[in-house]
Amino acid sequence: MTNNIRAILVCLLAYLCFDLMSVHVRLLSQRYSPQELSVYRNILGVLPSIFLLIYNRELSFNFQDYKIKQWKLAFGRGLLVAVAQLLFYTALVDLELATVSALGQTNAIFIVLIAVLFYGEKVGAWRWGAVIIGFGGAIWIMQPGSNVFTWTAALPVGAAFCYAASMVTLRSFDKSISSGIIYFYSSIAAAFGAIILASGTTDFSTIQSKSDLFLIFSMSLCGGFGVVFLMYAFRQAPASVLAPFSYFGILTAFGLGWVIFDELPLDKLFPGVILIIFSGLTILWREERNKV
């Protein structure tokens, strides 16, 4: 099996993990607030980051081995992730899995915009056109101004912005800093951020059963290892090979939502989801053309 094929399979596994995490959130949200679930996810989510350090043979009990000059940036990324997860989890309470997944794909659009604003990256007509089309697709799905629009529909887009910001800022780290160390910093910061966000907005309830405890643990591992798998995949194969498979998550979210929750939001998703996918693939195509 070639490295690219292995990376694609691991990438697909990562997106499946994210969608399974969403299923867990939907099931648990009947008894626990999104803030509580975000705290549990991020605290237990430190475990996969430790696993990644072990896998990369970077785990150390010497604090000096974890010191990096850009620790503030690393913690800042974690806080962005905490905000993104809270927005994402809140959206899952009221929106269909496939709708949340589709709107979350707007992160490719925000990656372009953030790169322009903060890194001065030059963007041509093709990518600006793709950005406009992608936003048009998101607006089509959200349907602002109609009687079916709710502000909850904007939450996955807000989450996509935060995730995009956390991804773009990776280019600011020194090349010598490993992905495992960055993820470890971010996971700890996300846990602290989630606790801070929850402390002023909700009261924690007692975990009601052993099955709930298992679901919370499983949810956290799905989300955490989804990140680990995705990092592994993108270190084994070029982004141009893997990026198109991110849309696999929409299909699995649609299937899981249909089978488990009897959701079939075809009228809401189309044709907006096609515009979002077309936008993302166009941005990817131009990125690769510019490298040639």
PDB file of C-alpha atoms in Angstrom:
ATOM      1  CA  MET A   1       0.000   0.000   0.000  1.00  0.00           C
ATOM      2  CA  THR A   2       1.444   3.384  -1.019  1.00  0.00           C
ATOM      3  CA  ASN A   3       1.792   6.286   1.402  1.00  0.00           C
ATOM      4  CA  ASN A   4      -0.891   8.248  -0.448  1.00  0.00           C
ATOM      5  CA  ILE A   5      -3.442   5.419  -0.258  1.00  0.00           C
ATOM      6  CA  ARG A   6      -2.708   4.864   3.420  1.00  0.00           C
ATOM      7  CA  ALA A   7      -3.031   8.589   4.091  1.00  0.00           C
ATOM      8  CA  ILE A   8      -6.363   8.762   2.249  1.00  0.00           C
ATOM      9  CA  LEU A   9      -7.762   5.877   4.307  1.00  0.00           C
ATOM     10  CA  VAL A  10      -6.585   7.466   7.563  1.00  0.00           C
ATOM     11  CA  CYS A  11      -8.043  10.798   6.420  1.00  0.00           C
ATOM     12  CA  LEU A  12     -11.427   9.174   5.782  1.00  0.00           C
ATOM     13  CA  LEU A  13     -11.232   7.539   9.202  1.00  0.00           C
ATOM     14  CA  ALA A  14     -10.613  10.980  10.725  1.00  0.00           C
ATOM     15  CA  TYR A  15     -13.731  12.479   9.152  1.00  0.00           C
ATOM     16  CA  LEU A  16     -15.760   9.454  10.228  1.00  0.00           C
ATOM     17  CA  CYS A  17     -14.516  10.037  13.794  1.00  0.00           C
ATOM     18  CA  PHE A  18     -15.661  13.670  13.646  1.00  0.00           C
ATOM     19  CA  ASP A  19     -19.123  12.638  12.452  1.00  0.00           C
ATOM     20  CA  LEU A  20     -19.380   9.966  15.148  1.00  0.00           C
ATOM     21  CA  MET A  21     -18.453  12.645  17.679  1.00  0.00           C
ATOM     22  CA  SER A  22     -21.356  14.724  16.327  1.00  0.00           C
ATOM     23  CA  VAL A  23     -23.722  11.786  16.822  1.00  0.00           C
ATOM     24  CA  HIS A  24     -22.565  11.490  20.433  1.00  0.00           C
ATOM     25  CA  VAL A  25     -23.140  15.209  20.989  1.00  0.00           C
ATOM     26  CA  ARG A  26     -26.647  14.996  19.567  1.00  0.00           C
ATOM     27  CA  LEU A  27     -27.525  12.039  21.823  1.00  0.00           C
ATOM     28  CA  LEU A  28     -26.024  13.616  24.945  1.00  0.00           C
ATOM     29  CA  SER A  29     -27.460  17.092  24.304  1.00  0.00           C
ATOM     30  CA  GLN A  30     -30.845  15.850  25.498  1.00  0.00           C
ATOM     31  CA  ARG A  31     -29.423  15.765  29.037  1.00  0.00           C
ATOM     32  CA  TYR A  32     -26.334  18.004  29.030  1.00  0.00           C
ATOM     33  CA  SER A  33     -25.646  21.505  27.734  1.00  0.00           C
ATOM     34  CA  PRO A  34     -23.219  22.145  24.849  1.00  0.00           C
ATOM     35  CA  GLN A  35     -20.922  23.933  27.322  1.00  0.00           C
ATOM     36  CA  GLU A  36     -20.709  20.847  29.529  1.00  0.00           C
ATOM     37  CA  LEU A  37     -20.042  18.560  26.573  1.00  0.00           C
ATOM     38  CA  SER A  38     -17.347  20.900  25.284  1.00  0.00           C
ATOM     39  CA  VAL A  39     -15.577  20.800  28.652  1.00  0.00           C
ATOM     40  CA  TYR A  40     -15.705  17.002  28.793  1.00  0.00           C
ATOM     41  CA  ARG A  41     -14.525  16.717  25.190  1.00  0.00           C
ATOM     42  CA  ASN A  42     -11.548  18.997  25.704  1.00  0.00           C
ATOM     43  CA  ILE A  43     -10.415  17.663  29.069  1.00  0.00           C
ATOM     44  CA  LEU A  44     -10.514  14.049  27.892  1.00  0.00           C
ATOM     45  CA  GLY A  45      -9.214  15.206  24.509  1.00  0.00           C
ATOM     46  CA  VAL A  46      -5.796  15.778  26.082  1.00  0.00           C
ATOM     47  CA  LEU A  47      -5.355  11.978  26.131  1.00  0.00           C
ATOM     48  CA  PRO A  48      -5.051  11.603  22.326  1.00  0.00           C
ATOM     49  CA  SER A  49      -2.471  14.422  22.290  1.00  0.00           C
ATOM     50  CA  ILE A  50      -0.417  12.445  24.830  1.00  0.00           C
ATOM     51  CA  PHE A  51      -0.843   9.355  22.637  1.00  0.00           C
ATOM     52  CA  LEU A  52       0.533  11.340  19.690  1.00  0.00           C
ATOM     53  CA  LEU A  53       3.569  12.368  21.753  1.00  0.00           C
ATOM     54  CA  ILE A  54       4.154   8.719  22.645  1.00  0.00           C
ATOM     55  CA  TYR A  55       3.756   7.659  19.003  1.00  0.00           C
ATOM     56  CA  ASN A  56       6.263  10.324  17.899  1.00  0.00           C
ATOM     57  CA  ARG A  57       8.599   9.399  20.793  1.00  0.00           C
ATOM     58  CA  GLU A  58       8.367  12.926  22.133  1.00  0.00           C
ATOM     59  CA  LEU A  59       6.803  12.231  25.519  1.00  0.00           C
ATOM     60  CA  SER A  60       9.060  13.487  28.272  1.00  0.00           C
ATOM     61  CA  PHE A  61       8.781  14.201  31.981  1.00  0.00           C
ATOM     62  CA  ASN A  62      11.241  17.062  31.648  1.00  0.00           C
ATOM     63  CA  PHE A  63       9.312  20.327  31.402  1.00  0.00           C
ATOM     64  CA  GLN A  64      12.135  21.948  29.441  1.00  0.00           C
ATOM     65  CA  ASP A  65      11.448  19.607  26.522  1.00  0.00           C
ATOM     66  CA  TYR A  66       8.073  21.272  25.980  1.00  0.00           C
ATOM     67  CA  LYS A  67       9.227  24.885  26.058  1.00  0.00           C
ATOM     68  CA  ILE A  68       8.690  26.766  22.805  1.00  0.00           C
ATOM     69  CA  LYS A  69       9.108  30.441  22.006  1.00  0.00           C
ATOM     70  CA  GLN A  70       5.653  30.710  20.441  1.00  0.00           C
ATOM     71  CA  TRP A  71       3.737  29.259  23.377  1.00  0.00           C
ATOM     72  CA  LYS A  72       1.294  32.188  23.382  1.00  0.00           C
ATOM     73  CA  LEU A  73       0.345  31.443  19.793  1.00  0.00           C
ATOM     74  CA  ALA A  74      -0.038  27.744  20.616  1.00  0.00           C
ATOM     75  CA  PHE A  75      -2.362  28.534  23.514  1.00  0.00           C
ATOM     76  CA  GLY A  76      -4.241  31.031  21.373  1.00  0.00           C
ATOM     77  CA  ARG A  77      -4.948  28.294  18.837  1.00  0.00           C
ATOM     78  CA  GLY A  78      -6.361  26.152  21.620  1.00  0.00           C
ATOM     79  CA  LEU A  79      -8.703  28.938  22.737  1.00  0.00           C
ATOM     80  CA  LEU A  80      -9.935  29.332  19.154  1.00  0.00           C
ATOM     81  CA  VAL A  81     -10.635  25.611  19.042  1.00  0.00           C
ATOM     82  CA  ALA A  82     -12.602  25.826  22.316  1.00  0.00           C
ATOM     83  CA  VAL A  83     -14.806  28.590  20.886  1.00  0.00           C
ATOM     84  CA  ALA A  84     -15.243  26.661  17.636  1.00  0.00           C
ATOM     85  CA  GLN A  85     -16.321  23.516  19.446  1.00  0.00           C
ATOM     86  CA  LEU A  86     -18.844  25.366  21.584  1.00  0.00           C
ATOM     87  CA  LEU A  87     -20.405  26.944  18.478  1.00  0.00           C
ATOM     88  CA  PHE A  88     -20.363  23.586  16.686  1.00  0.00           C
ATOM     89  CA  TYR A  89     -21.924  21.683  19.580  1.00  0.00           C
ATOM     90  CA  THR A  90     -24.617  24.320  20.075  1.00  0.00           C
ATOM     91  CA  ALA A  91     -25.558  24.067  16.395  1.00  0.00           C
ATOM     92  CA  LEU A  92     -25.857  20.285  16.647  1.00  0.00           C
ATOM     93  CA  VAL A  93     -28.642  20.628  19.202  1.00  0.00           C
ATOM     94  CA  ASP A  94     -31.073  22.140  16.662  1.00  0.00           C
ATOM     95  CA  LEU A  95     -29.692  21.490  13.165  1.00  0.00           C
ATOM     96  CA  GLU A  96     -29.373  18.320  11.123  1.00  0.00           C
ATOM     97  CA  LEU A  97     -25.971  16.597  11.138  1.00  0.00           C
ATOM     98  CA  ALA A  98     -25.549  17.019   7.380  1.00  0.00           C
ATOM     99  CA  THR A  99     -26.470  20.718   7.520  1.00  0.00           C
ATOM    100  CA  VAL A 100     -23.898  21.409  10.230  1.00  0.00           C
ATOM    101  CA  SER A 101     -21.282  19.425   8.317  1.00  0.00           C
ATOM    102  CA  ALA A 102     -21.985  21.236   5.046  1.00  0.00           C
ATOM    103  CA  LEU A 103     -21.822  24.698   6.624  1.00  0.00           C
ATOM    104  CA  GLY A 104     -18.636  23.672   8.394  1.00  0.00           C
ATOM    105  CA  GLN A 105     -16.986  23.185   4.997  1.00  0.00           C
ATOM    106  CA  THR A 106     -16.876  26.965   4.605  1.00  0.00           C
ATOM    107  CA  ASN A 107     -13.559  26.822   6.479  1.00  0.00           C
ATOM    108  CA  ALA A 108     -11.777  26.670   3.095  1.00  0.00           C
ATOM    109  CA  ILE A 109     -13.268  30.084   2.295  1.00  0.00           C
ATOM    110  CA  PHE A 110     -12.123  31.580   5.583  1.00  0.00           C
ATOM    111  CA  ILE A 111      -8.636  30.153   5.129  1.00  0.00           C
ATOM    112  CA  VAL A 112      -8.296  32.269   1.973  1.00  0.00           C
ATOM    113  CA  LEU A 113      -9.690  35.404   3.629  1.00  0.00           C
ATOM    114  CA  ILE A 114      -7.501  35.077   6.738  1.00  0.00           C
ATOM    115  CA  ALA A 115      -4.416  34.432   4.613  1.00  0.00           C
ATOM    116  CA  VAL A 116      -5.127  37.676   2.735  1.00  0.00           C
ATOM    117  CA  LEU A 117      -5.816  39.803   5.822  1.00  0.00           C
ATOM    118  CA  PHE A 118      -3.040  38.584   8.122  1.00  0.00           C
ATOM    119  CA  TYR A 119      -0.345  37.252   5.813  1.00  0.00           C
ATOM    120  CA  GLY A 120      -0.768  39.555   2.833  1.00  0.00           C
ATOM    121  CA  GLU A 121      -1.255  36.631   0.473  1.00  0.00           C
ATOM    122  CA  LYS A 122      -2.188  37.654  -3.049  1.00  0.00           C
ATOM    123  CA  VAL A 123      -5.411  36.123  -4.335  1.00  0.00           C
ATOM    124  CA  GLY A 124      -6.475  36.231  -7.964  1.00  0.00           C
ATOM    125  CA  ALA A 125      -9.866  36.348  -9.639  1.00  0.00           C
ATOM    126  CA  TRP A 126     -10.356  32.582  -9.554  1.00  0.00           C
ATOM    127  CA  ARG A 127     -10.038  32.262  -5.792  1.00  0.00           C
ATOM    128  CA  TRP A 128     -12.040  35.434  -5.102  1.00  0.00           C
ATOM    129  CA  GLY A 129     -14.753  34.030  -7.349  1.00  0.00           C
ATOM    130  CA  ALA A 130     -14.629  30.730  -5.439  1.00  0.00           C
ATOM    131  CA  VAL A 131     -14.954  32.609  -2.131  1.00  0.00           C
ATOM    132  CA  ILE A 132     -18.039  34.461  -3.377  1.00  0.00           C
ATOM    133  CA  ILE A 133     -19.624  31.260  -4.697  1.00  0.00           C
ATOM    134  CA  GLY A 134     -18.901  29.426  -1.432  1.00  0.00           C
ATOM    135  CA  PHE A 135     -20.488  32.165   0.644  1.00  0.00           C
ATOM    136  CA  GLY A 136     -23.445  32.094  -1.710  1.00  0.00           C
ATOM    137  CA  GLY A 137     -23.832  28.378  -1.034  1.00  0.00           C
ATOM    138  CA  ALA A 138     -23.708  28.920   2.737  1.00  0.00           C
ATOM    139  CA  ILE A 139     -26.296  31.700   2.536  1.00  0.00           C
ATOM    140  CA  TRP A 140     -28.508  29.463   0.379  1.00  0.00           C
ATOM    141  CA  ILE A 141     -28.464  26.796   3.079  1.00  0.00           C
ATOM    142  CA  MET A 142     -29.011  29.246   5.953  1.00  0.00           C
ATOM    143  CA  GLN A 143     -31.759  31.159   4.068  1.00  0.00           C
ATOM    144  CA  PRO A 144     -31.486  34.469   5.974  1.00  0.00           C
ATOM    145  CA  GLY A 145     -34.607  36.596   5.737  1.00  0.00           C
ATOM    146  CA  SER A 146     -36.891  33.603   5.290  1.00  0.00           C
ATOM    147  CA  ASN A 147     -39.304  32.224   7.848  1.00  0.00           C
ATOM    148  CA  VAL A 148     -37.143  29.093   8.261  1.00  0.00           C
ATOM    149  CA  PHE A 149     -33.954  31.000   9.167  1.00  0.00           C
ATOM    150  CA  THR A 150     -32.607  30.779  12.700  1.00  0.00           C
ATOM    151  CA  TRP A 151     -29.412  32.279  14.085  1.00  0.00           C
ATOM    152  CA  THR A 152     -28.359  28.757  15.013  1.00  0.00           C
ATOM    153  CA  ALA A 153     -27.625  28.231  11.309  1.00  0.00           C
ATOM    154  CA  ALA A 154     -24.845  30.812  11.561  1.00  0.00           C
ATOM    155  CA  LEU A 155     -23.053  28.938  14.348  1.00  0.00           C
ATOM    156  CA  PRO A 156     -21.366  26.288  12.135  1.00  0.00           C
ATOM    157  CA  VAL A 157     -20.055  29.120   9.943  1.00  0.00           C
ATOM    158  CA  GLY A 158     -18.640  30.830  13.046  1.00  0.00           C
ATOM    159  CA  ALA A 159     -17.059  27.524  14.056  1.00  0.00           C
ATOM    160  CA  ALA A 160     -15.583  27.179  10.561  1.00  0.00           C
ATOM    161  CA  PHE A 161     -14.001  30.627  10.904  1.00  0.00           C
ATOM    162  CA  CYS A 162     -12.371  29.708  14.222  1.00  0.00           C
ATOM    163  CA  TYR A 163     -11.128  26.366  12.874  1.00  0.00           C
ATOM    164  CA  ALA A 164      -9.765  28.121   9.780  1.00  0.00           C
ATOM    165  CA  ALA A 165      -7.928  30.669  11.922  1.00  0.00           C
ATOM    166  CA  SER A 166      -6.370  27.890  13.984  1.00  0.00           C
ATOM    167  CA  MET A 167      -5.231  26.145  10.793  1.00  0.00           C
ATOM    168  CA  VAL A 168      -3.801  29.216   9.053  1.00  0.00           C
ATOM    169  CA  THR A 169      -1.794  30.251  12.103  1.00  0.00           C
ATOM    170  CA  LEU A 170       0.144  26.978  11.884  1.00  0.00           C
ATOM    171  CA  ARG A 171       2.363  28.646   9.295  1.00  0.00           C
ATOM    172  CA  SER A 172       3.560  31.074  11.980  1.00  0.00           C
ATOM    173  CA  PHE A 173       5.257  28.330  13.995  1.00  0.00           C
ATOM    174  CA  ASP A 174       8.921  27.529  13.538  1.00  0.00           C
ATOM    175  CA  LYS A 175       9.431  24.513  11.303  1.00  0.00           C
ATOM    176  CA  SER A 176      11.429  22.832  14.059  1.00  0.00           C
ATOM    177  CA  ILE A 177       8.362  22.548  16.323  1.00  0.00           C
ATOM    178  CA  SER A 178       6.653  19.196  15.887  1.00  0.00           C
ATOM    179  CA  SER A 179       2.932  18.750  15.270  1.00  0.00           C
ATOM    180  CA  GLY A 180       2.705  16.700  18.464  1.00  0.00           C
ATOM    181  CA  ILE A 181       3.990  19.537  20.648  1.00  0.00           C
ATOM    182  CA  ILE A 182       1.698  22.069  18.971  1.00  0.00           C
ATOM    183  CA  TYR A 183      -1.304  19.787  19.414  1.00  0.00           C
ATOM    184  CA  PHE A 184      -0.403  19.158  23.059  1.00  0.00           C
ATOM    185  CA  TYR A 185      -0.324  22.902  23.773  1.00  0.00           C
ATOM    186  CA  SER A 186      -3.559  23.462  21.872  1.00  0.00           C
ATOM    187  CA  SER A 187      -5.416  20.624  23.599  1.00  0.00           C
ATOM    188  CA  ILE A 188      -4.488  21.919  27.061  1.00  0.00           C
ATOM    189  CA  ALA A 189      -5.472  25.470  26.092  1.00  0.00           C
ATOM    190  CA  ALA A 190      -8.754  24.221  24.605  1.00  0.00           C
ATOM    191  CA  ALA A 191      -9.548  22.460  27.889  1.00  0.00           C
ATOM    192  CA  PHE A 192      -8.914  25.659  29.886  1.00  0.00           C
ATOM    193  CA  GLY A 193     -10.853  27.723  27.364  1.00  0.00           C
ATOM    194  CA  ALA A 194     -13.838  25.380  27.493  1.00  0.00           C
ATOM    195  CA  ILE A 195     -13.885  25.532  31.296  1.00  0.00           C
ATOM    196  CA  ILE A 196     -13.801  29.340  31.244  1.00  0.00           C
ATOM    197  CA  LEU A 197     -16.584  29.553  28.646  1.00  0.00           C
ATOM    198  CA  ALA A 198     -18.746  27.108  30.597  1.00  0.00           C
ATOM    199  CA  SER A 199     -18.140  28.552  34.069  1.00  0.00           C
ATOM    200  CA  GLY A 200     -19.996  31.769  33.327  1.00  0.00           C
ATOM    201  CA  THR A 201     -22.777  30.392  31.151  1.00  0.00           C
ATOM    202  CA  THR A 202     -24.058  27.118  32.598  1.00  0.00           C
ATOM    203  CA  ASP A 203     -24.364  24.938  35.679  1.00  0.00           C
ATOM    204  CA  PHE A 204     -22.837  21.485  35.568  1.00  0.00           C
ATOM    205  CA  SER A 205     -25.212  18.607  36.149  1.00  0.00           C
ATOM    206  CA  THR A 206     -24.413  15.208  37.582  1.00  0.00           C
ATOM    207  CA  ILE A 207     -23.659  12.530  35.006  1.00  0.00           C
ATOM    208  CA  GLN A 208     -26.849  10.519  35.093  1.00  0.00           C
ATOM    209  CA  SER A 209     -25.732   6.994  34.200  1.00  0.00           C
ATOM    210  CA  LYS A 210     -22.832   4.746  33.320  1.00  0.00           C
ATOM    211  CA  SER A 211     -23.990   4.723  29.723  1.00  0.00           C
ATOM    212  CA  ASP A 212     -23.762   8.532  29.640  1.00  0.00           C
ATOM    213  CA  LEU A 213     -20.272   8.326  31.097  1.00  0.00           C
ATOM    214  CA  PHE A 214     -19.302   5.873  28.366  1.00  0.00           C
ATOM    215  CA  LEU A 215     -20.798   8.119  25.666  1.00  0.00           C
ATOM    216  CA  ILE A 216     -18.923  11.153  27.003  1.00  0.00           C
ATOM    217  CA  PHE A 217     -15.659   9.228  27.024  1.00  0.00           C
ATOM    218  CA  SER A 218     -16.325   7.823  23.555  1.00  0.00           C
ATOM    219  CA  MET A 219     -17.274  11.281  22.215  1.00  0.00           C
ATOM    220  CA  SER A 220     -14.024  12.753  23.472  1.00  0.00           C
ATOM    221  CA  LEU A 221     -11.897   9.991  22.014  1.00  0.00           C
ATOM    222  CA  CYS A 222     -13.647  10.224  18.639  1.00  0.00           C
ATOM    223  CA  GLY A 223     -12.946  13.952  18.461  1.00  0.00           C
ATOM    224  CA  GLY A 224      -9.405  13.729  19.791  1.00  0.00           C
ATOM    225  CA  PHE A 225      -8.282  10.821  17.645  1.00  0.00           C
ATOM    226  CA  GLY A 226      -9.993  12.399  14.641  1.00  0.00           C
ATOM    227  CA  VAL A 227      -7.493  15.248  14.996  1.00  0.00           C
ATOM    228  CA  VAL A 228      -4.593  12.806  15.449  1.00  0.00           C
ATOM    229  CA  PHE A 229      -5.580  10.821  12.354  1.00  0.00           C
ATOM    230  CA  LEU A 230      -5.944  13.990  10.313  1.00  0.00           C
ATOM    231  CA  MET A 231      -2.523  15.257  11.372  1.00  0.00           C
ATOM    232  CA  TYR A 232      -0.968  11.904  10.509  1.00  0.00           C
ATOM    233  CA  ALA A 233      -2.634  11.842   7.088  1.00  0.00           C
ATOM    234  CA  PHE A 234      -1.494  15.344   6.141  1.00  0.00           C
ATOM    235  CA  ARG A 235       2.078  14.508   7.138  1.00  0.00           C
ATOM    236  CA  GLN A 236       2.069  11.426   4.896  1.00  0.00           C
ATOM    237  CA  ALA A 237       0.535  12.871   1.707  1.00  0.00           C
ATOM    238  CA  PRO A 238       0.209  16.248  -0.027  1.00  0.00           C
ATOM    239  CA  ALA A 239      -2.765  18.433   0.861  1.00  0.00           C
ATOM    240  CA  SER A 240      -3.803  18.359  -2.804  1.00  0.00           C
ATOM    241  CA  VAL A 241      -4.357  14.611  -2.517  1.00  0.00           C
ATOM    242  CA  LEU A 242      -6.274  14.701   0.762  1.00  0.00           C
ATOM    243  CA  ALA A 243      -8.269  17.941   0.715  1.00  0.00           C
ATOM    244  CA  PRO A 244     -11.040  16.732  -1.654  1.00  0.00           C
ATOM    245  CA  PHE A 245     -11.810  13.896   0.767  1.00  0.00           C
ATOM    246  CA  SER A 246     -12.885  16.395   3.425  1.00  0.00           C
ATOM    247  CA  TYR A 247     -16.274  16.401   1.712  1.00  0.00           C
ATOM    248  CA  PHE A 248     -16.614  12.732   2.639  1.00  0.00           C
ATOM    249  CA  GLY A 249     -17.709  14.059   6.032  1.00  0.00           C
ATOM    250  CA  ILE A 250     -20.855  15.534   4.508  1.00  0.00           C
ATOM    251  CA  LEU A 251     -21.812  12.128   3.099  1.00  0.00           C
ATOM    252  CA  THR A 252     -21.195  10.265   6.349  1.00  0.00           C
ATOM    253  CA  ALA A 253     -23.007  12.962   8.334  1.00  0.00           C
ATOM    254  CA  PHE A 254     -25.945  12.706   5.948  1.00  0.00           C
ATOM    255  CA  GLY A 255     -25.989   8.891   6.255  1.00  0.00           C
ATOM    256  CA  LEU A 256     -25.672   8.858  10.037  1.00  0.00           C
ATOM    257  CA  GLY A 257     -28.323  11.549  10.406  1.00  0.00           C
ATOM    258  CA  TRP A 258     -30.685   9.624   8.162  1.00  0.00           C
ATOM    259  CA  VAL A 259     -30.184   6.239   9.853  1.00  0.00           C
ATOM    260  CA  ILE A 260     -29.989   7.337  13.495  1.00  0.00           C
ATOM    261  CA  PHE A 261     -32.136  10.493  13.651  1.00  0.00           C
ATOM    262  CA  ASP A 262     -34.372  10.084  10.589  1.00  0.00           C
ATOM    263  CA  GLU A 263     -33.055  13.336   9.085  1.00  0.00           C
ATOM    264  CA  LEU A 264     -33.332  13.908   5.351  1.00  0.00           C
ATOM    265  CA  PRO A 265     -32.665  17.642   4.756  1.00  0.00           C
ATOM    266  CA  LEU A 266     -32.375  17.448   0.968  1.00  0.00           C
ATOM    267  CA  ASP A 267     -34.417  20.587   0.348  1.00  0.00           C
ATOM    268  CA  LYS A 268     -32.222  22.564   2.746  1.00  0.00           C
ATOM    269  CA  LEU A 269     -28.846  21.270   1.521  1.00  0.00           C
ATOM    270  CA  PHE A 270     -29.260  21.557  -2.235  1.00  0.00           C
ATOM    271  CA  PRO A 271     -28.057  23.335  -4.251  1.00  0.00           C
ATOM    272  CA  GLY A 272     -26.108  25.272  -1.597  1.00  0.00           C
ATOM    273  CA  VAL A 273     -23.887  22.314  -0.669  1.00  0.00           C
ATOM    274  CA  ILE A 274     -22.856  21.911  -4.325  1.00  0.00           C
ATOM    275  CA  LEU A 275     -21.713  25.546  -4.402  1.00  0.00           C
ATOM    276  CA  ILE A 276     -19.681  25.086  -1.203  1.00  0.00           C
ATOM    277  CA  ILE A 277     -17.982  21.940  -2.547  1.00  0.00           C
ATOM    278  CA  PHE A 278     -17.306  23.601  -5.906  1.00  0.00           C
ATOM    279  CA  SER A 279     -15.824  26.598  -4.112  1.00  0.00           C
ATOM    280  CA  GLY A 280     -13.497  24.471  -1.987  1.00  0.00           C
ATOM    281  CA  LEU A 281     -12.275  22.401  -4.917  1.00  0.00           C
ATOM    282  CA  THR A 282     -11.656  25.539  -6.997  1.00  0.00           C
ATOM    283  CA  ILE A 283      -9.584  27.071  -4.197  1.00  0.00           C
ATOM    284  CA  LEU A 284      -7.595  23.842  -3.935  1.00  0.00           C
ATOM    285  CA  TRP A 285      -7.051  23.729  -7.709  1.00  0.00           C
ATOM    286  CA  ARG A 286      -5.720  27.281  -7.802  1.00  0.00           C
ATOM    287  CA  GLU A 287      -3.456  26.616  -4.820  1.00  0.00           C
ATOM    288  CA  GLU A 288      -1.862  23.729  -6.713  1.00  0.00           C
ATOM    289  CA  ARG A 289      -1.598  25.686  -9.953  1.00  0.00           C
ATOM    290  CA  ASN A 290       0.246  28.473  -8.127  1.00  0.00           C
ATOM    291  CA  LYS A 291       2.813  25.968  -6.821  1.00  0.00           C
ATOM    292  CA  VAL A 292       3.749  24.870 -10.331  1.00  0.00           C
TER     293      VAL A 292
END
